[in-house]
Amino acid sequence: ELLAVDRVSVLSIVSRVSLLSALQLMKLPANNRAEHWVRNIILSTHQDDLSELKTMNDSHMDYYCMTKLIYEDIRSETIRRDILDHFRKEAAVQNAHMEMGTRKSKLRMQKAWRKILSDVDDTLTSSGGSYPAGVDKRYPKKVVYPGVIGLYREMDLGINGPEKMPSNTGNLVFLSARPHLYKDISEKHNFAKFKKLREREGVDGRGG
């Protein structure tokens, strides 16, 4: 209560992200006030700070992302709706800045704030034609397609982004039709693969 409500106004964005992550890890149902704390942290964060919070929350290289927080961890429809309404209102303010070409909008153009959604099989890596993963037999199974890492990197940075990949991006989200298994086994396995790709070739798959 002290950090999430009484002192939230003095917390940095990094501290707010850390607090949200701690609440997720301890499981929100463990405390009947936890969902209210999550709502207060998010509703106390505005405009570009909110974009930074959402991006950083998706950059942990694990299953605990903003989407899971809102659509799975939060059980209250009222709290979920409050958070989503807040996102829409803050996005409208940001869009107004962009349309008017304000100083804030020019600074925002330098940020790598975008979400790239990508499949894995026959998109990042070849399935080798192994059904049901995919149909592409041109490359051996699990081979990373030539040039795809560079494509992801350039899309992540954008035309006005920085020359080098920022340390806190979480923009690339890999989608999967594979079912969620007990204790996040499937997700942890995939994130381990993405971590190796990031270390070896620079692809940033921390977004999901």
Short mmCIF file of C-alpha atoms in Angstrom, two decimals:
data_model
loop_
_atom_site.label_atom_id
_atom_site.label_comp_id
_atom_site.label_asym_id
_atom_site.label_seq_id
_atom_site.Cartn_x
_atom_site.Cartn_y
_atom_site.Cartn_z
CA GLU A 1 0.00 0.00 0.00
CA LEU A 2 2.84 2.38 0.87
CA LEU A 3 4.61 2.08 -2.50
CA ALA A 4 1.66 1.40 -4.80
CA VAL A 5 -0.59 4.14 -3.40
CA ASP A 6 0.95 6.51 -0.86
CA ARG A 7 4.36 6.96 -2.51
CA VAL A 8 3.68 6.02 -6.12
CA SER A 9 4.06 9.63 -7.31
CA VAL A 10 7.74 9.68 -6.33
CA LEU A 11 8.61 6.33 -7.92
CA SER A 12 10.61 6.32 -11.14
CA ILE A 13 9.31 4.36 -14.14
CA VAL A 14 11.90 1.66 -13.46
CA SER A 15 10.67 1.39 -9.87
CA ARG A 16 7.05 1.16 -11.00
CA VAL A 17 7.93 -1.62 -13.43
CA SER A 18 9.79 -3.46 -10.69
CA LEU A 19 6.77 -3.15 -8.40
CA LEU A 20 4.39 -4.45 -11.08
CA SER A 21 6.72 -7.38 -11.73
CA ALA A 22 6.89 -8.23 -8.03
CA LEU A 23 3.10 -8.19 -7.79
CA GLN A 24 2.85 -10.52 -10.79
CA LEU A 25 5.41 -12.93 -9.41
CA MET A 26 3.73 -13.17 -6.03
CA LYS A 27 0.38 -13.87 -7.83
CA LEU A 28 -2.31 -11.19 -7.58
CA PRO A 29 -4.92 -13.41 -5.86
CA ALA A 30 -2.51 -13.77 -2.94
CA ASN A 31 -3.66 -10.35 -1.69
CA ASN A 32 -7.16 -8.96 -2.18
CA ARG A 33 -5.71 -5.45 -2.65
CA ALA A 34 -3.13 -6.42 -5.28
CA GLU A 35 -5.33 -5.70 -8.33
CA HIS A 36 -6.16 -2.27 -6.92
CA TRP A 37 -2.44 -1.59 -6.46
CA VAL A 38 -1.76 -2.57 -10.08
CA ARG A 39 -4.53 -0.24 -11.26
CA ASN A 40 -3.21 2.63 -9.17
CA ILE A 41 0.35 2.24 -10.44
CA ILE A 42 -0.79 2.22 -14.08
CA LEU A 43 -3.38 5.00 -13.73
CA SER A 44 -0.76 7.17 -12.03
CA THR A 45 1.49 6.89 -15.11
CA HIS A 46 0.79 9.07 -18.14
CA GLN A 47 1.61 9.61 -21.81
CA ASP A 48 5.24 8.83 -22.72
CA ASP A 49 5.97 7.52 -19.22
CA LEU A 50 3.12 5.05 -19.70
CA SER A 51 4.56 3.91 -23.04
CA GLU A 52 7.92 3.43 -21.35
CA LEU A 53 6.34 1.46 -18.52
CA LYS A 54 4.49 -0.87 -20.91
CA THR A 55 7.59 -1.45 -23.03
CA MET A 56 9.83 -2.10 -20.04
CA ASN A 57 7.27 -4.45 -18.51
CA ASP A 58 7.49 -6.53 -21.70
CA SER A 59 11.29 -6.70 -21.67
CA HIS A 60 11.95 -9.22 -18.90
CA MET A 61 12.52 -12.20 -21.24
CA ASP A 62 9.86 -14.21 -19.43
CA TYR A 63 6.14 -15.01 -19.50
CA TYR A 64 5.20 -12.14 -17.17
CA CYS A 65 4.25 -9.42 -19.64
CA MET A 66 1.66 -6.63 -19.74
CA THR A 67 -0.78 -8.76 -21.74
CA LYS A 68 -0.69 -11.53 -19.14
CA LEU A 69 -1.07 -8.99 -16.34
CA ILE A 70 -4.21 -7.43 -17.82
CA TYR A 71 -5.97 -10.38 -19.41
CA GLU A 72 -4.99 -13.28 -17.13
CA ASP A 73 -3.72 -12.06 -13.76
CA ILE A 74 -6.37 -9.39 -13.20
CA ARG A 75 -9.72 -11.04 -12.45
CA SER A 76 -11.84 -7.92 -11.93
CA GLU A 77 -13.58 -6.77 -15.12
CA THR A 78 -13.96 -3.29 -13.64
CA ILE A 79 -10.24 -2.91 -12.96
CA ARG A 80 -9.35 -4.33 -16.38
CA ARG A 81 -11.73 -1.85 -18.05
CA ASP A 82 -10.29 1.06 -16.00
CA ILE A 83 -6.77 0.19 -17.17
CA LEU A 84 -7.75 -0.23 -20.83
CA ASP A 85 -9.72 3.05 -20.76
CA HIS A 86 -6.64 4.76 -19.32
CA PHE A 87 -4.50 3.35 -22.15
CA ARG A 88 -6.96 4.71 -24.74
CA LYS A 89 -7.15 8.17 -23.14
CA GLU A 90 -3.38 8.53 -22.85
CA ALA A 91 -2.92 7.29 -26.43
CA ALA A 92 -5.38 9.95 -27.62
CA VAL A 93 -3.32 12.66 -25.91
CA GLN A 94 -0.12 11.31 -27.48
CA ASN A 95 -1.79 11.19 -30.90
CA ALA A 96 -2.89 14.83 -30.49
CA HIS A 97 0.74 15.80 -29.84
CA MET A 98 1.79 13.95 -33.00
CA GLU A 99 -0.85 15.70 -35.13
CA MET A 100 0.16 19.13 -33.82
CA GLY A 101 3.87 18.43 -34.23
CA THR A 102 4.75 19.48 -30.70
CA ARG A 103 8.17 19.20 -29.09
CA LYS A 104 6.97 16.05 -27.29
CA SER A 105 6.07 14.44 -30.61
CA LYS A 106 9.53 15.14 -32.04
CA LEU A 107 11.16 13.52 -29.01
CA ARG A 108 8.80 10.55 -29.31
CA MET A 109 9.88 9.96 -32.91
CA GLN A 110 13.30 8.97 -31.56
CA LYS A 111 11.84 6.21 -29.42
CA ALA A 112 11.69 2.59 -30.53
CA TRP A 113 8.07 2.27 -29.44
CA ARG A 114 6.28 -0.20 -31.68
CA LYS A 115 5.07 -3.78 -31.47
CA ILE A 116 6.16 -6.26 -34.12
CA LEU A 117 4.14 -9.48 -34.10
CA SER A 118 5.79 -12.48 -35.69
CA ASP A 119 5.23 -16.18 -36.00
CA VAL A 120 8.19 -18.49 -35.33
CA ASP A 121 7.86 -21.53 -37.62
CA ASP A 122 8.41 -20.70 -41.31
CA THR A 123 8.93 -17.04 -40.35
CA LEU A 124 11.91 -16.83 -37.99
CA THR A 125 13.06 -20.42 -38.42
CA SER A 126 12.28 -23.07 -41.00
CA SER A 127 10.01 -25.92 -40.01
CA GLY A 128 11.72 -28.17 -42.54
CA GLY A 129 8.24 -29.09 -43.72
CA SER A 130 7.47 -30.77 -40.40
CA TYR A 131 3.68 -30.84 -39.95
CA PRO A 132 1.92 -29.18 -38.15
CA ALA A 133 4.65 -26.60 -37.53
CA GLY A 134 4.93 -25.58 -41.19
CA VAL A 135 5.40 -26.54 -44.82
CA ASP A 136 8.71 -24.97 -45.91
CA LYS A 137 11.19 -27.65 -47.01
CA ARG A 138 13.70 -25.27 -48.59
CA TYR A 139 15.84 -25.15 -45.44
CA PRO A 140 16.58 -27.73 -42.73
CA LYS A 141 14.44 -27.72 -39.62
CA LYS A 142 15.17 -24.94 -37.07
CA VAL A 143 17.48 -23.00 -39.42
CA VAL A 144 17.14 -19.23 -38.96
CA TYR A 145 16.16 -17.67 -42.28
CA PRO A 146 18.94 -15.60 -43.89
CA GLY A 147 18.38 -11.87 -43.34
CA VAL A 148 15.41 -12.19 -41.00
CA ILE A 149 17.38 -11.03 -37.95
CA GLY A 150 18.44 -7.85 -39.74
CA LEU A 151 14.83 -7.28 -40.86
CA TYR A 152 13.55 -7.59 -37.30
CA ARG A 153 16.29 -5.27 -36.01
CA GLU A 154 15.55 -2.54 -38.56
CA MET A 155 11.79 -2.73 -37.98
CA ASP A 156 12.40 -2.60 -34.24
CA LEU A 157 14.53 0.55 -34.50
CA GLY A 158 12.31 2.27 -37.10
CA ILE A 159 13.31 4.92 -39.63
CA ASN A 160 13.91 7.57 -36.96
CA GLY A 161 15.19 5.33 -34.20
CA PRO A 162 18.68 5.19 -32.69
CA GLU A 163 21.62 3.62 -34.50
CA LYS A 164 22.03 0.94 -31.85
CA MET A 165 19.43 -1.27 -30.16
CA PRO A 166 18.31 0.31 -26.86
CA SER A 167 18.84 -1.80 -23.77
CA ASN A 168 15.20 -1.74 -22.66
CA THR A 169 13.26 -2.53 -25.83
CA GLY A 170 10.53 -5.14 -25.75
CA ASN A 171 8.99 -4.56 -29.15
CA LEU A 172 9.31 -7.91 -30.90
CA VAL A 173 6.56 -10.34 -29.91
CA PHE A 174 6.62 -13.94 -31.11
CA LEU A 175 3.23 -15.63 -31.35
CA SER A 176 2.62 -19.32 -30.87
CA ALA A 177 -0.38 -21.64 -31.20
CA ARG A 178 1.23 -24.09 -28.80
CA PRO A 179 -0.81 -24.57 -25.61
CA HIS A 180 0.24 -23.17 -22.26
CA LEU A 181 1.78 -25.96 -20.17
CA TYR A 182 2.14 -26.41 -16.43
CA LYS A 183 4.51 -23.90 -14.80
CA ASP A 184 5.19 -22.09 -18.11
CA ILE A 185 7.35 -24.94 -19.44
CA SER A 186 6.73 -24.14 -23.12
CA GLU A 187 7.20 -20.38 -22.66
CA LYS A 188 10.45 -20.82 -20.72
CA HIS A 189 11.81 -23.11 -23.43
CA ASN A 190 11.02 -20.56 -26.15
CA PHE A 191 12.44 -17.63 -24.19
CA ALA A 192 15.67 -19.57 -23.68
CA LYS A 193 15.94 -19.91 -27.49
CA PHE A 194 15.21 -16.20 -28.01
CA LYS A 195 17.84 -15.28 -25.41
CA LYS A 196 20.47 -17.24 -27.35
CA LEU A 197 19.44 -15.53 -30.58
CA ARG A 198 19.65 -12.13 -28.91
CA GLU A 199 23.12 -12.81 -27.54
CA ARG A 200 24.39 -14.29 -30.81
CA GLU A 201 22.71 -12.18 -33.47
CA GLY A 202 21.06 -9.20 -31.79
CA VAL A 203 17.39 -10.10 -32.26
CA ASP A 204 15.37 -8.69 -29.37
CA GLY A 205 12.53 -11.10 -28.59
CA ARG A 206 11.90 -9.96 -25.05
CA GLY A 207 8.43 -8.71 -25.89
CA GLY A 208 6.76 -12.11 -25.74
#
